[in-house]
Amino acid sequence: MNILFNYLIFPGFIFTAVAGLFASYVDRKVTARVQWRKGPPLLQPLYDFVKLLGKETMVPVGASKTTFLLAPVFALTSIVIVSTIVWNTLLSPGKTFLGDLIVTVYLLTIPSIMIILSGFASKNPLASIGASREMKLILSYELPYLFAILVPIIKSNSIRLGEIVQYQWTEGPFIGSVSGIIAVIVMVLCTQAKLGLVPFDMAEAEQEIIAGPFIEYSGPPLGIFKLTKWSMLFVVPSLTVLLFFPALNFWGNILGYVVLLVVVVLIRNTNPRVRIDQAVRFFWTWVTLLSLISVVLASYGL
Amino acid sequence: MKLTLKALTKSIWVFHAACSPCNNCDIEILDLLTPRYDVERFGIVLASSIRHADALLVTGFPNYKTAKKIKYLYEQMPKPGVVIAIGTCACGGNFFRDSYSFVKPLDEIIPVNAYIPGCPPKPEAMIMGVVKLIKALKAKNK
C-alpha cells in the first residue's frame, strides 16, 4: 500500500506531474520576461495538457501502430520511477537499495530512447532526421554525464543514493569542492542536452524539421510526451541537486531545484541553436575534458 | 460545457498556412507574438506541425497550386479544430477574384469559422476576431 502510494501519489506520478507542470510554467514565464513579454498564466500548462487529452488521435498510414502509441507511455513511466527514487532518497535516505544510482542513470535514458523509437515508428522523413539527431546527441552527452556522476561516487565511496545524501549531510555538500563545481557545470550542460533545450534542441528544431520525432503526434499521445518533457524538466535537475547539494529538508531541496531550473532556462534563452556536429564536437572535447579533470581532482580528494 | 473544450479555448495552438499570400498578413500575424501584443498571455502559441494545431490560420487566396494542399492540411488537423481566414484574400479573393489562377473562395474548399478582413488586418483586429470566435464556440457548446 505504501509502495503504491509512493509510486502513484507523493513522490510518484501526481507529484511529478504537478511539479513538471509548474516547472514548465516557470520556464515559459522566465522566457517571456527575458523577451520583455508578460507570459502565460499559472494554469497554462494544465490547460494545454487537458486540451490535448480531448483531441483526436491520428496514426499515420504505414506507421508501426503499437510502437507509435506505446512509446510515450513507456517514457512517462520511466521518468515517474526515476522521480520516485530521487525524491524518496531526498526525503528519507535510509530506505534505498544497492545500486539505485545505476538504475536511475539507465532509466533517465529511456525517454530519449522512446523519442528515437517514436520518430522512426511514425514513418515521416523529418521525424527520422530528428530521431537520428537525438541518437547522436545521446552518444555525445552520456559520456561526460557519467563522468560527472562518478565524482560523488568517488567522494562518498558508495553507489547508493541514500549514502551519498547522508555523506553530504554530515561532511558538507560536494559543490563546496573544486571538483564538485566543475562536475555541476558539466551536469548543467548535459541537462540542457538531455532535456532538449535550446543550444542542443536540434532533435526537434522547430524552424527546420518542424517538430522532429513529435511531428506526427496528436491528441493524448502528444499530451503524454509533453508531460514527459515537463516532468524531465523537474526530475533531471533534481538528480543534480541530490548528487551535489542536497538540503536537510524538503523545501530546501525545492529551493535548490528552482535555482538550478532558472539557470537552465537562462542558458536556454541566451543561446542560439548549434548544429549536431558542433554539439558532438563540443561534448566530446571540452565537456569530456572538464568532466575528466573533475574526476581526477575528485580522486585526489579535492 | 465540456472540460476539454474549456481548455481548448484557453490554449489555442495555431498553425499558420500561407496559401499564396503577399506576406503582409504573415508579418502582421508575427506581430502578435512580439512583446507589444504577446498573445501567449491567452495561451496562443504557434505550433510547428499541423498535427499539434487547434486553429488553422489561412492567409492568401487559394490558387491552382495551393487549393489542394489547403484541403489536405485541413484533413490532417486533429479535430476539434477551427479555421480562421485572415485578410481580404482569404475571406473572398480580394482583387485576385478574376485572376486566371483563382480556383474558388476558401470557404467553398474548407469550412471557415472566422473571417478577419483587412489588407492586412491590424493585430488588434485579429485578437478581436479570436475573442469573438471563442465567444461563439462557448455559446454553441453551452
GROMACS .gro file of C-alpha atoms in nm:
model
  444
    1MET     CA    1   0.000   0.000   0.000
    2ASN     CA    2   0.279   0.233   0.098
    3ILE     CA    3   0.473   0.146  -0.218
    4LEU     CA    4   0.163   0.211  -0.431
    5PHE     CA    5   0.116   0.548  -0.260
    6ASN     CA    6   0.484   0.628  -0.324
    7TYR     CA    7   0.472   0.543  -0.693
    8LEU     CA    8   0.132   0.689  -0.773
    9ILE     CA    9   0.086   0.989  -0.547
   10PHE     CA   10   0.354   1.152  -0.339
   11PRO     CA   11   0.694   1.142  -0.494
   12GLY     CA   12   0.550   0.947  -0.784
   13PHE     CA   13   0.311   1.027  -1.065
   14ILE     CA   14   0.085   1.303  -0.926
   15PHE     CA   15   0.367   1.494  -0.755
   16THR     CA   16   0.595   1.467  -1.060
   17ALA     CA   17   0.318   1.576  -1.293
   18VAL     CA   18   0.224   1.878  -1.082
   19ALA     CA   19   0.587   1.977  -1.030
   20GLY     CA   20   0.652   1.928  -1.402
   21LEU     CA   21   0.358   2.149  -1.496
   22PHE     CA   22   0.488   2.413  -1.256
   23ALA     CA   23   0.842   2.380  -1.396
   24SER     CA   24   0.704   2.430  -1.745
   25TYR     CA   25   0.518   2.739  -1.625
   26VAL     CA   26   0.841   2.878  -1.472
   27ASP     CA   27   1.022   2.803  -1.798
   28ARG     CA   28   0.765   2.987  -2.010
   29LYS     CA   29   0.727   3.277  -1.768
   30VAL     CA   30   1.103   3.336  -1.736
   31THR     CA   31   1.137   3.311  -2.114
   32ALA     CA   32   0.860   3.568  -2.153
   33ARG     CA   33   1.018   3.804  -1.902
   34VAL     CA   34   1.358   3.773  -2.072
   35GLN     CA   35   1.190   3.869  -2.401
   36TRP     CA   36   1.009   4.159  -2.227
   37ARG     CA   37   0.669   3.994  -2.258
   38LYS     CA   38   0.410   3.920  -1.993
   39GLY     CA   39   0.388   3.545  -2.036
   40PRO     CA   40   0.116   3.283  -1.983
   41PRO     CA   41  -0.099   3.242  -1.668
   42LEU     CA   42  -0.012   2.990  -1.396
   43LEU     CA   43  -0.253   2.720  -1.512
   44GLN     CA   44  -0.146   2.737  -1.878
   45PRO     CA   45   0.044   2.401  -1.890
   46LEU     CA   46  -0.259   2.233  -1.730
   47TYR     CA   47  -0.491   2.382  -1.993
   48ASP     CA   48  -0.255   2.260  -2.265
   49PHE     CA   49  -0.248   1.909  -2.123
   50VAL     CA   50  -0.626   1.882  -2.070
   51LYS     CA   51  -0.687   2.020  -2.417
   52LEU     CA   52  -0.456   1.760  -2.574
   53LEU     CA   53  -0.643   1.482  -2.390
   54GLY     CA   54  -0.963   1.588  -2.563
   55LYS     CA   55  -0.826   1.595  -2.917
   56GLU     CA   56  -0.837   1.335  -3.187
   57THR     CA   57  -0.557   1.077  -3.205
   58MET     CA   58  -0.417   1.026  -3.552
   59VAL     CA   59  -0.189   0.740  -3.655
   60PRO     CA   60  -0.021   0.796  -3.992
   61VAL     CA   61  -0.066   0.537  -4.265
   62GLY     CA   62   0.220   0.287  -4.266
   63ALA     CA   63   0.335   0.370  -3.915
   64SER     CA   64   0.406   0.098  -3.663
   65LYS     CA   65   0.094   0.148  -3.455
   66THR     CA   66   0.194  -0.029  -3.132
   67THR     CA   67   0.534   0.137  -3.104
   68PHE     CA   68   0.391   0.472  -3.203
   69LEU     CA   69   0.125   0.469  -2.931
   70LEU     CA   70   0.319   0.291  -2.655
   71ALA     CA   71   0.643   0.493  -2.672
   72PRO     CA   72   0.506   0.796  -2.479
   73VAL     CA   73   0.362   0.571  -2.207
   74PHE     CA   74   0.697   0.398  -2.151
   75ALA     CA   75   0.878   0.733  -2.144
   76LEU     CA   76   0.639   0.873  -1.882
   77THR     CA   77   0.655   0.556  -1.669
   78SER     CA   78   1.033   0.552  -1.656
   79ILE     CA   79   1.052   0.921  -1.563
   80VAL     CA   80   0.795   0.866  -1.285
   81ILE     CA   81   1.005   0.580  -1.144
   82VAL     CA   82   1.318   0.800  -1.150
   83SER     CA   83   1.128   1.077  -0.972
   84THR     CA   84   1.008   0.835  -0.705
   85ILE     CA   85   1.361   0.706  -0.641
   86VAL     CA   86   1.518   1.053  -0.635
   87TRP     CA   87   1.262   1.223  -0.411
   88ASN     CA   88   1.223   0.925  -0.175
   89THR     CA   89   1.601   0.937  -0.128
   90LEU     CA   90   1.596   1.311  -0.064
   91LEU     CA   91   1.320   1.271   0.197
   92SER     CA   92   1.438   0.955   0.373
   93PRO     CA   93   1.789   0.846   0.259
   94GLY     CA   94   1.793   0.537   0.480
   95LYS     CA   95   1.541   0.344   0.267
   96THR     CA   96   1.733   0.292  -0.059
   97PHE     CA   97   1.856  -0.022  -0.230
   98LEU     CA   98   2.206  -0.108  -0.352
   99GLY     CA   99   2.297   0.040  -0.691
  100ASP     CA  100   1.996   0.269  -0.725
  101LEU     CA  101   2.221   0.532  -0.882
  102ILE     CA  102   2.287   0.295  -1.173
  103VAL     CA  103   1.915   0.221  -1.209
  104THR     CA  104   1.843   0.594  -1.211
  105VAL     CA  105   2.102   0.668  -1.480
  106TYR     CA  106   1.967   0.388  -1.701
  107LEU     CA  107   1.604   0.490  -1.653
  108LEU     CA  108   1.688   0.851  -1.739
  109THR     CA  109   1.797   0.748  -2.089
  110ILE     CA  110   1.470   0.564  -2.160
  111PRO     CA  111   1.269   0.878  -2.251
  112SER     CA  112   1.533   0.970  -2.510
  113ILE     CA  113   1.529   0.616  -2.650
  114MET     CA  114   1.149   0.626  -2.668
  115ILE     CA  115   1.170   0.957  -2.857
  116ILE     CA  116   1.404   0.788  -3.108
  117LEU     CA  117   1.172   0.487  -3.141
  118SER     CA  118   0.864   0.704  -3.186
  119GLY     CA  119   1.041   0.911  -3.450
  120PHE     CA  120   1.134   0.605  -3.652
  121ALA     CA  121   0.793   0.442  -3.596
  122SER     CA  122   0.599   0.736  -3.738
  123LYS     CA  123   0.727   0.686  -4.096
  124ASN     CA  124   0.791   1.052  -4.153
  125PRO     CA  125   1.126   1.155  -4.309
  126LEU     CA  126   1.160   1.465  -4.089
  127ALA     CA  127   1.085   1.257  -3.779
  128SER     CA  128   1.360   1.016  -3.885
  129ILE     CA  129   1.606   1.305  -3.916
  130GLY     CA  130   1.506   1.424  -3.569
  131ALA     CA  131   1.540   1.075  -3.424
  132SER     CA  132   1.885   1.025  -3.573
  133ARG     CA  133   1.995   1.361  -3.432
  134GLU     CA  134   1.862   1.262  -3.090
  135MET     CA  135   2.064   0.940  -3.115
  136LYS     CA  136   2.385   1.128  -3.193
  137LEU     CA  137   2.310   1.366  -2.908
  138ILE     CA  138   2.272   1.075  -2.661
  139LEU     CA  139   2.606   0.933  -2.777
  140SER     CA  140   2.770   1.270  -2.721
  141TYR     CA  141   2.635   1.372  -2.379
  142GLU     CA  142   2.617   1.039  -2.196
  143LEU     CA  143   2.995   1.003  -2.151
  144PRO     CA  144   3.058   1.336  -1.971
  145TYR     CA  145   2.733   1.288  -1.776
  146LEU     CA  146   2.856   0.953  -1.640
  147PHE     CA  147   3.198   1.103  -1.559
  148ALA     CA  148   3.029   1.384  -1.367
  149ILE     CA  149   2.824   1.129  -1.174
  150LEU     CA  150   3.150   0.948  -1.088
  151VAL     CA  151   3.258   1.248  -0.876
  152PRO     CA  152   3.004   1.192  -0.593
  153ILE     CA  153   3.066   0.817  -0.615
  154ILE     CA  154   3.442   0.864  -0.564
  155LYS     CA  155   3.395   1.120  -0.287
  156SER     CA  156   3.139   0.925  -0.084
  157ASN     CA  157   3.273   0.583  -0.186
  158SER     CA  158   2.926   0.444  -0.248
  159ILE     CA  159   2.679   0.383  -0.529
  160ARG     CA  160   2.374   0.414  -0.305
  161LEU     CA  161   2.195   0.745  -0.349
  162GLY     CA  162   2.097   0.739   0.019
  163GLU     CA  163   2.458   0.706   0.137
  164ILE     CA  164   2.565   0.989  -0.098
  165VAL     CA  165   2.299   1.213   0.057
  166GLN     CA  166   2.387   1.113   0.415
  167TYR     CA  167   2.759   1.166   0.349
  168GLN     CA  168   2.686   1.518   0.226
  169TRP     CA  169   2.461   1.591   0.525
  170THR     CA  170   2.750   1.514   0.761
  171GLU     CA  171   3.056   1.623   0.559
  172GLY     CA  172   2.912   1.919   0.366
  173PRO     CA  173   2.782   1.928   0.007
  174PHE     CA  174   3.013   1.828  -0.280
  175ILE     CA  175   2.954   2.158  -0.459
  176GLY     CA  176   3.182   2.315  -0.196
  177SER     CA  177   3.487   2.147  -0.354
  178VAL     CA  178   3.669   2.231  -0.679
  179SER     CA  179   3.582   1.901  -0.848
  180GLY     CA  180   3.221   1.940  -0.735
  181ILE     CA  181   3.187   2.281  -0.900
  182ILE     CA  182   3.333   2.153  -1.229
  183ALA     CA  183   3.108   1.847  -1.217
  184VAL     CA  184   2.799   2.063  -1.159
  185ILE     CA  185   2.889   2.275  -1.463
  186VAL     CA  186   2.918   1.956  -1.670
  187MET     CA  187   2.589   1.828  -1.527
  188VAL     CA  188   2.410   2.152  -1.620
  189LEU     CA  189   2.542   2.140  -1.978
  190CYS     CA  190   2.437   1.775  -2.011
  191THR     CA  191   2.097   1.856  -1.856
  192GLN     CA  192   2.046   2.106  -2.134
  193ALA     CA  193   2.110   1.834  -2.393
  194LYS     CA  194   1.909   1.570  -2.206
  195LEU     CA  195   1.604   1.796  -2.187
  196GLY     CA  196   1.639   1.907  -2.549
  197LEU     CA  197   1.658   2.276  -2.456
  198VAL     CA  198   1.779   2.541  -2.689
  199PRO     CA  199   2.150   2.521  -2.750
  200PHE     CA  200   2.104   2.147  -2.806
  201ASP     CA  201   1.745   2.121  -2.930
  202MET     CA  202   1.841   2.020  -3.284
  203ALA     CA  203   1.640   1.699  -3.243
  204GLU     CA  204   1.311   1.888  -3.255
  205ALA     CA  205   1.436   2.206  -3.423
  206GLU     CA  206   1.104   2.371  -3.493
  207GLN     CA  207   1.221   2.602  -3.769
  208GLU     CA  208   1.396   2.341  -3.982
  209ILE     CA  209   1.250   1.995  -3.919
  210ILE     CA  210   0.913   2.111  -3.782
  211ALA     CA  211   0.895   1.917  -3.455
  212GLY     CA  212   1.137   1.630  -3.517
  213PRO     CA  213   1.017   1.299  -3.369
  214PHE     CA  214   0.690   1.454  -3.245
  215ILE     CA  215   0.579   1.572  -3.587
  216GLU     CA  216   0.309   1.307  -3.637
  217TYR     CA  217   0.178   1.302  -3.280
  218SER     CA  218  -0.160   1.449  -3.194
  219GLY     CA  219  -0.404   1.431  -2.906
  220PRO     CA  220  -0.341   1.220  -2.594
  221PRO     CA  221  -0.006   1.063  -2.704
  222LEU     CA  222   0.131   1.412  -2.769
  223GLY     CA  223  -0.002   1.518  -2.429
  224ILE     CA  224   0.178   1.229  -2.260
  225PHE     CA  225   0.501   1.319  -2.442
  226LYS     CA  226   0.464   1.682  -2.336
  227LEU     CA  227   0.403   1.570  -1.976
  228THR     CA  228   0.717   1.354  -2.000
  229LYS     CA  229   0.920   1.651  -2.122
  230TRP     CA  230   0.784   1.870  -1.842
  231SER     CA  231   0.849   1.601  -1.581
  232MET     CA  232   1.205   1.565  -1.709
  233LEU     CA  233   1.244   1.939  -1.658
  234PHE     CA  234   1.170   1.861  -1.294
  235VAL     CA  235   1.350   1.528  -1.247
  236VAL     CA  236   1.685   1.576  -1.424
  237PRO     CA  237   1.784   1.894  -1.231
  238SER     CA  238   1.663   1.738  -0.904
  239LEU     CA  239   1.906   1.448  -0.961
  240THR     CA  240   2.182   1.711  -0.981
  241VAL     CA  241   2.052   1.863  -0.656
  242LEU     CA  242   2.062   1.520  -0.494
  243LEU     CA  243   2.414   1.440  -0.610
  244PHE     CA  244   2.580   1.773  -0.533
  245PHE     CA  245   2.387   1.990  -0.287
  246PRO     CA  246   2.103   1.813  -0.102
  247ALA     CA  247   1.939   2.024   0.168
  248LEU     CA  248   1.824   1.889   0.502
  249ASN     CA  249   1.450   1.933   0.440
  250PHE     CA  250   1.200   1.922   0.154
  251TRP     CA  251   1.170   2.297   0.092
  252GLY     CA  252   1.548   2.342   0.089
  253ASN     CA  253   1.569   2.085  -0.190
  254ILE     CA  254   1.291   2.259  -0.382
  255LEU     CA  255   1.476   2.590  -0.345
  256GLY     CA  256   1.798   2.434  -0.480
  257TYR     CA  257   1.599   2.286  -0.768
  258VAL     CA  258   1.435   2.620  -0.858
  259VAL     CA  259   1.774   2.795  -0.865
  260LEU     CA  260   1.908   2.526  -1.099
  261LEU     CA  261   1.592   2.549  -1.315
  262VAL     CA  262   1.632   2.925  -1.359
  263VAL     CA  263   1.997   2.874  -1.461
  264VAL     CA  264   1.887   2.616  -1.719
  265VAL     CA  265   1.615   2.847  -1.854
  266LEU     CA  266   1.854   3.142  -1.876
  267ILE     CA  267   2.108   2.934  -2.070
  268ARG     CA  268   1.823   2.831  -2.298
  269ASN     CA  269   1.722   3.191  -2.361
  270THR     CA  270   2.063   3.340  -2.425
  271ASN     CA  271   2.199   3.091  -2.677
  272PRO     CA  272   2.129   3.007  -3.039
  273ARG     CA  273   2.083   2.651  -3.157
  274VAL     CA  274   2.403   2.474  -3.264
  275ARG     CA  275   2.434   2.217  -3.541
  276ILE     CA  276   2.452   1.848  -3.448
  277ASP     CA  277   2.820   1.819  -3.549
  278GLN     CA  278   2.907   2.123  -3.336
  279ALA     CA  279   2.723   1.971  -3.041
  280VAL     CA  280   2.903   1.635  -3.075
  281ARG     CA  281   3.240   1.812  -3.102
  282PHE     CA  282   3.159   2.033  -2.802
  283PHE     CA  283   3.062   1.740  -2.580
  284TRP     CA  284   3.341   1.507  -2.685
  285THR     CA  285   3.620   1.764  -2.644
  286TRP     CA  286   3.551   2.043  -2.394
  287VAL     CA  287   3.283   1.890  -2.175
  288THR     CA  288   3.451   1.549  -2.159
  289LEU     CA  289   3.781   1.719  -2.078
  290LEU     CA  290   3.615   1.917  -1.796
  291SER     CA  291   3.449   1.607  -1.656
  292LEU     CA  292   3.779   1.411  -1.671
  293ILE     CA  293   3.951   1.694  -1.482
  294SER     CA  294   3.681   1.681  -1.217
  295VAL     CA  295   3.715   1.303  -1.183
  296VAL     CA  296   4.095   1.331  -1.147
  297LEU     CA  297   4.060   1.611  -0.891
  298ALA     CA  298   3.800   1.408  -0.701
  299SER     CA  299   4.028   1.104  -0.687
  300TYR     CA  300   4.296   1.328  -0.526
  301GLY     CA  301   4.036   1.436  -0.272
  302LEU     CA  302   3.999   1.797  -0.390
  303MET     CA  303  -1.969   2.285  -2.113
  304LYS     CA  304  -1.713   2.014  -2.159
  305LEU     CA  305  -1.383   2.046  -1.971
  306THR     CA  306  -1.169   1.974  -2.275
  307LEU     CA  307  -1.350   2.241  -2.477
  308LYS     CA  308  -1.297   2.494  -2.199
  309ALA     CA  309  -0.929   2.404  -2.201
  310LEU     CA  310  -0.927   2.436  -2.581
  311THR     CA  311  -1.048   2.794  -2.563
  312LYS     CA  312  -0.769   2.873  -2.315
  313SER     CA  313  -0.488   2.713  -2.513
  314ILE     CA  314  -0.517   2.757  -2.888
  315TRP     CA  315  -0.215   2.630  -3.078
  316VAL     CA  316  -0.206   2.793  -3.414
  317PHE     CA  317  -0.074   2.660  -3.742
  318HIS     CA  318  -0.003   2.928  -3.994
  319ALA     CA  319  -0.071   2.815  -4.350
  320ALA     CA  320   0.046   3.060  -4.614
  321CYS     CA  321  -0.188   2.988  -4.904
  322SER     CA  322  -0.009   3.205  -5.164
  323PRO     CA  323  -0.028   3.538  -4.978
  324CYS     CA  324   0.174   3.852  -5.044
  325ASN     CA  325   0.326   3.811  -4.691
  326ASN     CA  326   0.175   4.128  -4.545
  327CYS     CA  327  -0.074   3.930  -4.340
  328ASP     CA  328   0.205   3.692  -4.233
  329ILE     CA  329   0.408   3.981  -4.097
  330GLU     CA  330   0.106   4.111  -3.909
  331ILE     CA  331   0.048   3.762  -3.763
  332LEU     CA  332   0.408   3.754  -3.640
  333ASP     CA  333   0.344   4.093  -3.477
  334LEU     CA  334   0.103   3.915  -3.244
  335LEU     CA  335   0.391   3.721  -3.090
  336THR     CA  336   0.602   4.029  -3.019
  337PRO     CA  337   0.613   4.199  -2.675
  338ARG     CA  338   0.359   4.464  -2.776
  339TYR     CA  339   0.069   4.221  -2.832
  340ASP     CA  340   0.202   3.897  -2.672
  341VAL     CA  341  -0.081   3.652  -2.739
  342GLU     CA  342   0.092   3.390  -2.522
  343ARG     CA  343  -0.092   3.565  -2.236
  344PHE     CA  344  -0.404   3.388  -2.365
  345GLY     CA  345  -0.226   3.061  -2.431
  346ILE     CA  346  -0.199   3.114  -2.806
  347VAL     CA  347   0.130   2.982  -2.945
  348LEU     CA  348   0.249   2.895  -3.294
  349ALA     CA  349   0.257   2.518  -3.346
  350SER     CA  350   0.512   2.391  -3.595
  351SER     CA  351   0.325   2.079  -3.708
  352ILE     CA  352  -0.037   2.071  -3.824
  353ARG     CA  353  -0.092   1.763  -3.605
  354HIS     CA  354  -0.038   1.974  -3.294
  355ALA     CA  355  -0.264   2.257  -3.408
  356ASP     CA  356  -0.610   2.362  -3.291
  357ALA     CA  357  -0.651   2.651  -3.532
  358LEU     CA  358  -0.553   2.681  -3.896
  359LEU     CA  359  -0.474   3.039  -3.996
  360VAL     CA  360  -0.506   3.082  -4.370
  361THR     CA  361  -0.364   3.385  -4.548
  362GLY     CA  362  -0.383   3.448  -4.921
  363PHE     CA  363  -0.621   3.321  -5.187
  364PRO     CA  364  -0.643   2.955  -5.296
  365ASN     CA  365  -0.490   2.916  -5.644
  366TYR     CA  366  -0.424   2.607  -5.855
  367LYS     CA  367  -0.105   2.528  -5.666
  368THR     CA  368  -0.231   2.568  -5.310
  369ALA     CA  369  -0.605   2.488  -5.316
  370LYS     CA  370  -0.549   2.111  -5.298
  371LYS     CA  371  -0.282   2.148  -5.031
  372ILE     CA  372  -0.500   2.361  -4.804
  373LYS     CA  373  -0.766   2.088  -4.822
  374TYR     CA  374  -0.508   1.822  -4.725
  375LEU     CA  375  -0.390   2.041  -4.439
  376TYR     CA  376  -0.745   2.077  -4.310
  377GLU     CA  377  -0.794   1.700  -4.325
  378GLN     CA  378  -0.469   1.643  -4.135
  379MET     CA  379  -0.570   1.874  -3.849
  380PRO     CA  380  -0.694   1.678  -3.543
  381LYS     CA  381  -1.050   1.771  -3.457
  382PRO     CA  382  -1.192   1.970  -3.279
  383GLY     CA  383  -1.020   2.247  -3.467
  384VAL     CA  384  -1.112   2.578  -3.621
  385VAL     CA  385  -1.017   2.759  -3.941
  386ILE     CA  386  -0.956   3.133  -3.939
  387ALA     CA  387  -0.932   3.322  -4.267
  388ILE     CA  388  -0.701   3.621  -4.228
  389GLY     CA  389  -0.702   3.907  -4.475
  390THR     CA  390  -0.942   4.001  -4.751
  391CYS     CA  391  -0.779   3.750  -4.991
  392ALA     CA  392  -0.863   3.453  -4.769
  393CYS     CA  393  -1.208   3.593  -4.692
  394GLY     CA  394  -1.317   3.629  -5.051
  395GLY     CA  395  -1.037   3.665  -5.301
  396ASN     CA  396  -0.985   4.042  -5.295
  397PHE     CA  397  -0.893   4.173  -5.642
  398PHE     CA  398  -0.747   3.835  -5.738
  399ARG     CA  399  -1.105   3.714  -5.773
  400ASP     CA  400  -1.095   3.744  -6.151
  401SER     CA  401  -0.736   3.622  -6.180
  402TYR     CA  402  -0.657   3.328  -6.413
  403SER     CA  403  -0.519   3.123  -6.123
  404PHE     CA  404  -0.806   3.176  -5.878
  405VAL     CA  405  -0.986   2.846  -5.808
  406LYS     CA  406  -1.273   2.928  -5.572
  407PRO     CA  407  -1.316   3.112  -5.241
  408LEU     CA  408  -1.158   2.949  -4.936
  409ASP     CA  409  -1.488   2.878  -4.760
  410GLU     CA  410  -1.605   2.667  -5.052
  411ILE     CA  411  -1.298   2.442  -5.011
  412ILE     CA  412  -1.289   2.404  -4.631
  413PRO     CA  413  -1.531   2.522  -4.359
  414VAL     CA  414  -1.420   2.858  -4.220
  415ASN     CA  415  -1.512   2.955  -3.863
  416ALA     CA  416  -1.396   3.316  -3.854
  417TYR     CA  417  -1.326   3.585  -4.112
  418ILE     CA  418  -1.088   3.869  -4.032
  419PRO     CA  419  -1.093   4.112  -4.326
  420GLY     CA  420  -0.834   4.380  -4.390
  421CYS     CA  421  -0.542   4.423  -4.623
  422PRO     CA  422  -0.358   4.344  -4.399
  423PRO     CA  423  -0.577   4.331  -4.084
  424LYS     CA  424  -0.434   4.506  -3.779
  425PRO     CA  425  -0.312   4.282  -3.494
  426GLU     CA  426  -0.587   4.429  -3.275
  427ALA     CA  427  -0.843   4.316  -3.533
  428MET     CA  428  -0.700   3.963  -3.525
  429ILE     CA  429  -0.715   3.948  -3.144
  430MET     CA  430  -1.074   4.071  -3.162
  431GLY     CA  431  -1.157   3.806  -3.421
  432VAL     CA  432  -1.015   3.532  -3.199
  433VAL     CA  433  -1.209   3.666  -2.898
  434LYS     CA  434  -1.531   3.662  -3.099
  435LEU     CA  435  -1.455   3.309  -3.220
  436ILE     CA  436  -1.402   3.188  -2.862
  437LYS     CA  437  -1.728   3.351  -2.753
  438ALA     CA  438  -1.913   3.185  -3.040
  439LEU     CA  439  -1.758   2.845  -2.953
  440LYS     CA  440  -1.862   2.887  -2.590
  441ALA     CA  441  -2.217   2.992  -2.684
  442LYS     CA  442  -2.254   2.698  -2.922
  443ASN     CA  443  -2.148   2.439  -2.662
  444LYS     CA  444  -2.335   2.569  -2.362
   0.00000   0.00000   0.00000
